[in-house]
Amino acid sequence: MTENITSVGGGSRPDAGVSALKGRTGAGAPAETRGKTTIADGVVAKIAGMAAREVPGIFSLGAGMARAFGAMRERVPGGGGGGSGAVTRGVKVEVGERQAAVDLDVVVEYGVSIVDVAGGARTNVISAVERMTGLEVVEVNIAVDDVHLPDEEEEAEPDQGRVR
């Protein structure tokens, strides 16, 4: 019989912010349960961010200011462009002993059903996080911060090419 124990480091401990899945040890235990697996909060946030972005109707993640600062960071050399910041922008996770909670800030495409998109995002995030980490996702809270209009991108382009 395998016993999985998940714990999260607290305060000043070096393992703060990680989830540890621990199995039974000893010669009689199956090989896959010998030892300890730790999952950092950032890993759960990346999984949730990628899963949410896969949902049709989600334009991007992150509230207005978070997106603006993220876009600025991506343009600055060494500012984290293309790194984990872009994947986890708009994603906040809390990881407990055996459970996780996820908060998402999303921007949806104009014309989609926000209720359907939010339901799809919840389903996809819960499925991905539980499948990949073994943690139970107790809730996925979604805050819709903006609606992306089809003509928003076209407005930015003419200003860039005005002066030559």
GROMACS .gro file of C-alpha atoms in nm:
model
  164
    1MET     CA    1   0.000   0.000   0.000
    2THR     CA    2   0.150   0.331  -0.105
    3GLU     CA    3   0.105   0.642   0.103
    4ASN     CA    4   0.142   0.976  -0.074
    5ILE     CA    5   0.204   1.273   0.150
    6THR     CA    6   0.213   1.627   0.016
    7SER     CA    7   0.356   1.909   0.219
    8VAL     CA    8   0.440   2.272   0.161
    9GLY     CA    9   0.735   2.447   0.317
   10GLY     CA   10   0.656   2.749   0.525
   11GLY     CA   11   0.812   3.084   0.606
   12SER     CA   12   1.191   3.072   0.619
   13ARG     CA   13   1.244   2.705   0.536
   14PRO     CA   14   1.449   2.646   0.220
   15ASP     CA   15   1.167   2.440   0.065
   16ALA     CA   16   0.911   2.721   0.097
   17GLY     CA   17   0.671   2.739  -0.197
   18VAL     CA   18   0.707   2.378  -0.305
   19SER     CA   19   0.478   2.080  -0.285
   20ALA     CA   20   0.640   1.751  -0.184
   21LEU     CA   21   0.488   1.418  -0.281
   22LYS     CA   22   0.641   1.151  -0.060
   23GLY     CA   23   0.600   0.779  -0.092
   24ARG     CA   24   0.672   0.479   0.122
   25THR     CA   25   1.038   0.381   0.142
   26GLY     CA   26   1.221   0.057   0.197
   27ALA     CA   27   1.302  -0.260   0.007
   28GLY     CA   28   0.940  -0.376   0.002
   29ALA     CA   29   0.808  -0.056  -0.156
   30PRO     CA   30   0.761  -0.026  -0.534
   31ALA     CA   31   1.045   0.160  -0.706
   32GLU     CA   32   0.824   0.451  -0.817
   33THR     CA   33   0.737   0.535  -0.454
   34ARG     CA   34   1.090   0.537  -0.312
   35GLY     CA   35   1.191   0.896  -0.252
   36LYS     CA   36   1.035   1.240  -0.254
   37THR     CA   37   0.912   1.455  -0.543
   38THR     CA   38   0.887   1.830  -0.496
   39ILE     CA   39   0.678   2.056  -0.717
   40ALA     CA   40   0.741   2.432  -0.698
   41ASP     CA   41   0.450   2.677  -0.705
   42GLY     CA   42   0.596   2.821  -1.026
   43VAL     CA   43   0.556   2.485  -1.198
   44VAL     CA   44   0.186   2.472  -1.111
   45ALA     CA   45   0.150   2.832  -1.233
   46LYS     CA   46   0.315   2.749  -1.568
   47ILE     CA   47   0.093   2.445  -1.618
   48ALA     CA   48  -0.219   2.649  -1.538
   49GLY     CA   49  -0.109   2.935  -1.766
   50MET     CA   50  -0.041   2.707  -2.061
   51ALA     CA   51  -0.368   2.519  -2.010
   52ALA     CA   52  -0.569   2.843  -1.995
   53ARG     CA   53  -0.408   2.979  -2.312
   54GLU     CA   54  -0.513   2.664  -2.503
   55VAL     CA   55  -0.883   2.752  -2.458
   56PRO     CA   56  -1.045   2.910  -2.767
   57GLY     CA   57  -1.177   3.257  -2.688
   58ILE     CA   58  -0.900   3.355  -2.447
   59PHE     CA   59  -0.694   3.631  -2.608
   60SER     CA   60  -0.435   3.665  -2.331
   61LEU     CA   61  -0.376   3.642  -1.958
   62GLY     CA   62  -0.301   3.927  -1.722
   63ALA     CA   63  -0.481   4.242  -1.616
   64GLY     CA   64  -0.414   4.563  -1.806
   65MET     CA   65  -0.117   4.680  -1.596
   66ALA     CA   66   0.036   4.333  -1.575
   67ARG     CA   67   0.018   4.302  -1.955
   68ALA     CA   68   0.168   4.648  -2.004
   69PHE     CA   69   0.459   4.579  -1.769
   70GLY     CA   70   0.505   4.232  -1.920
   71ALA     CA   71   0.519   4.375  -2.272
   72MET     CA   72   0.774   4.632  -2.156
   73ARG     CA   73   0.987   4.360  -1.988
   74GLU     CA   74   0.984   4.155  -2.309
   75ARG     CA   75   1.128   4.449  -2.506
   76VAL     CA   76   1.411   4.518  -2.258
   77PRO     CA   77   1.722   4.303  -2.314
   78GLY     CA   78   1.752   4.055  -2.029
   79GLY     CA   79   1.404   4.148  -1.909
   80GLY     CA   80   1.264   3.799  -1.930
   81GLY     CA   81   1.108   3.807  -2.275
   82GLY     CA   82   0.981   3.464  -2.374
   83GLY     CA   83   1.066   3.324  -2.032
   84SER     CA   84   0.849   3.206  -1.752
   85GLY     CA   85   0.713   3.557  -1.685
   86ALA     CA   86   0.510   3.551  -2.006
   87VAL     CA   87   0.364   3.208  -1.927
   88THR     CA   88   0.268   3.288  -1.568
   89ARG     CA   89   0.147   3.646  -1.623
   90GLY     CA   90  -0.210   3.667  -1.496
   91VAL     CA   91  -0.178   3.340  -1.301
   92LYS     CA   92  -0.164   3.310  -0.923
   93VAL     CA   93  -0.156   2.976  -0.744
   94GLU     CA   94  -0.175   2.863  -0.385
   95VAL     CA   95  -0.047   2.515  -0.312
   96GLY     CA   96  -0.140   2.337   0.008
   97GLU     CA   97  -0.065   1.991   0.140
   98ARG     CA   98  -0.261   1.799  -0.122
   99GLN     CA   99  -0.456   2.071  -0.296
  100ALA     CA  100  -0.406   2.374  -0.515
  101ALA     CA  101  -0.614   2.682  -0.596
  102VAL     CA  102  -0.567   2.888  -0.911
  103ASP     CA  103  -0.661   3.249  -0.988
  104LEU     CA  104  -0.658   3.367  -1.350
  105ASP     CA  105  -0.685   3.719  -1.493
  106VAL     CA  106  -0.797   3.683  -1.855
  107VAL     CA  107  -0.878   3.890  -2.160
  108VAL     CA  108  -1.139   3.730  -2.385
  109GLU     CA  109  -1.206   3.777  -2.755
  110TYR     CA  110  -1.504   3.994  -2.845
  111GLY     CA  111  -1.813   3.793  -2.938
  112VAL     CA  112  -1.744   3.477  -2.740
  113SER     CA  113  -1.960   3.353  -2.454
  114ILE     CA  114  -1.765   3.449  -2.143
  115VAL     CA  115  -1.947   3.182  -1.942
  116ASP     CA  116  -1.845   2.912  -2.193
  117VAL     CA  117  -1.484   3.035  -2.213
  118ALA     CA  118  -1.454   3.047  -1.833
  119GLY     CA  119  -1.597   2.695  -1.806
  120GLY     CA  120  -1.357   2.568  -2.070
  121ALA     CA  121  -1.062   2.733  -1.895
  122ARG     CA  122  -1.161   2.581  -1.561
  123THR     CA  123  -1.194   2.236  -1.712
  124ASN     CA  124  -0.863   2.256  -1.900
  125VAL     CA  125  -0.666   2.400  -1.605
  126ILE     CA  126  -0.804   2.147  -1.355
  127SER     CA  127  -0.737   1.857  -1.592
  128ALA     CA  128  -0.380   1.964  -1.672
  129VAL     CA  129  -0.275   2.047  -1.314
  130GLU     CA  130  -0.425   1.733  -1.163
  131ARG     CA  131  -0.287   1.507  -1.437
  132MET     CA  132   0.064   1.651  -1.426
  133THR     CA  133   0.108   1.711  -1.051
  134GLY     CA  134  -0.127   1.474  -0.870
  135LEU     CA  135  -0.262   1.768  -0.665
  136GLU     CA  136  -0.637   1.816  -0.630
  137VAL     CA  137  -0.745   2.153  -0.773
  138VAL     CA  138  -1.013   2.283  -0.538
  139GLU     CA  139  -1.099   2.599  -0.733
  140VAL     CA  140  -1.012   2.801  -1.040
  141ASN     CA  141  -1.124   3.163  -1.000
  142ILE     CA  142  -1.141   3.362  -1.322
  143ALA     CA  143  -1.146   3.741  -1.344
  144VAL     CA  144  -1.229   3.872  -1.692
  145ASP     CA  145  -1.042   4.201  -1.707
  146ASP     CA  146  -1.095   4.304  -2.067
  147VAL     CA  147  -1.245   4.217  -2.403
  148HIS     CA  148  -1.013   4.220  -2.703
  149LEU     CA  149  -1.177   4.396  -2.997
  150PRO     CA  150  -1.085   4.288  -3.352
  151ASP     CA  151  -0.975   4.637  -3.458
  152GLU     CA  152  -0.743   4.703  -3.159
  153GLU     CA  153  -0.435   4.562  -3.334
  154GLU     CA  154  -0.498   4.746  -3.661
  155GLU     CA  155  -0.508   5.082  -3.480
  156ALA     CA  156  -0.155   5.037  -3.345
  157GLU     CA  157   0.007   4.959  -3.682
  158PRO     CA  158  -0.057   5.286  -3.875
  159ASP     CA  159   0.097   5.495  -3.594
  160GLN     CA  160   0.420   5.298  -3.619
  161GLY     CA  161   0.460   5.360  -3.993
  162ARG     CA  162   0.352   5.726  -4.001
  163VAL     CA  163   0.700   5.878  -4.008
  164ARG     CA  164   0.962   5.735  -4.240
   0.00000   0.00000   0.00000
